[in-house]
């Protein structure tokens, strides 16, 4: 059996959706990780961690050198970067730094569908980063989750304005996965022996249609919520109107098209294999969102008040 090397665990993206859940998971296992955060963001880490300021920067040698210094003495690193037009470059900065610092195990958060040749931006970025990781860091593990269940929190705006979840995905079914389960899998890997390039596709317990998701939110909150299948044009206009940058709108529409094509229906047993527990159903998160849904103004209330 491979021994667990000595040294600390470091986490990138520790202030985000998944990183927050991971810091909590590690704390539950008695670990206090280094949290690599952007300058001034140390206070945003919600859990016991030691923040170290490290902007992932522009991928230049200076950013790599600074980050490698911060990673000295680290044995295991969780690699997560934000949805970003050059996410592959941000990932490369961390990969180069981890290689320079001699980190024994890098656990990379990727995405279901990752492929360096994919026409879908996010899948291509993660595919390129997976390839760079395999080249530079032999001790690594890749987690490819499906769409996060927690994305449902992004629906609160249209639930308030129209009483509906609006997406251009038709009758797509998606095996959405809860970030708390991904965090649990990542924590198990980070606290164990280094991987050797294993790839795990992480999904929820079943593929769910968006009408079903709306029903679950209705049942949890007591408030009537519908699913409206909108055209790509309508979705584009809504996102641009809400201030989403054009590159991000295009990238999201590409992902929605993969859902509509049935590419996100896969259900795997990888989470149970890694955590020893079945993944959480969508209804679990729906119940934790219920209070926020009930607190929303009723559709049309803003207009009526004018
Ligand atoms: N959402 C999904 O359905 C889904 C599905 C599969 C895979 N993924 C992948 O999941 C990842 C995103 O995870 P998430 O939703 O947990 O992210 P998130 O909540 O958006 O958090 C992003 C994290 O990255 C940090 N960050 C941003 N810019 C940075 C920079 N220049 N230098 C250092 N840190 C920086 C943020 O710090 P601040 O707090 O300072 O902003 C934050 O901690 C992406 O790789 C995405 O492709 C997402």
Coordinates of N, CA, C and O in Angstrom, one line a residue, residues 40 45 53 109 115 148 170 176 191 199 208 261 290:
X40 N -6.3 40.1 -0.3 CA -7.4 40.7 0.4 C -8.5 39.8 0.7 O -9.5 40.2 1.3
X45 N -12.6 33.1 3.6 CA -12.5 31.6 3.8 C -13.4 31.2 5.0 O -13.2 31.7 6.1
X53 N -1.9 34.6 0.4 CA -2.3 35.4 -0.7 C -1.5 35.0 -2.0 O -0.3 34.9 -2.0
X109 N -10.0 19.5 -10.1 CA -11.4 19.6 -10.4 C -11.6 19.9 -11.9 O -11.1 21.0 -12.3
X115 N -12.2 17.4 -22.7 CA -11.5 16.9 -23.9 C -10.8 18.0 -24.6 O -11.4 19.0 -24.9
X148 N -23.3 21.2 -11.3 CA -23.5 21.3 -9.9 C -25.0 21.5 -9.5 O -25.6 22.3 -10.1
X170 N -34.8 22.2 -23.4 CA -35.8 21.3 -23.8 C -36.1 20.3 -22.7 O -36.2 20.6 -21.5
X176 N -27.3 16.0 -12.0 CA -26.7 17.1 -11.3 C -26.1 16.5 -10.0 O -26.6 15.6 -9.4
X191 N -6.5 13.3 1.5 CA -5.9 12.8 2.8 C -5.4 11.4 2.6 O -4.9 10.8 3.6
X199 N -9.1 8.9 -13.2 CA -10.2 9.9 -13.6 C -11.5 9.4 -13.1 O -11.9 8.2 -13.4
X208 N -32.1 14.1 -13.9 CA -33.4 14.8 -13.6 C -33.7 15.8 -14.7 O -32.8 16.5 -15.1
X261 N -28.5 17.7 -25.9 CA -28.1 16.6 -26.7 C -28.0 15.3 -25.9 O -27.6 14.3 -26.4
X290 N -35.2 26.3 0.2 CA -36.6 26.6 0.4 C -36.8 28.0 1.1 O -37.6 28.8 0.7

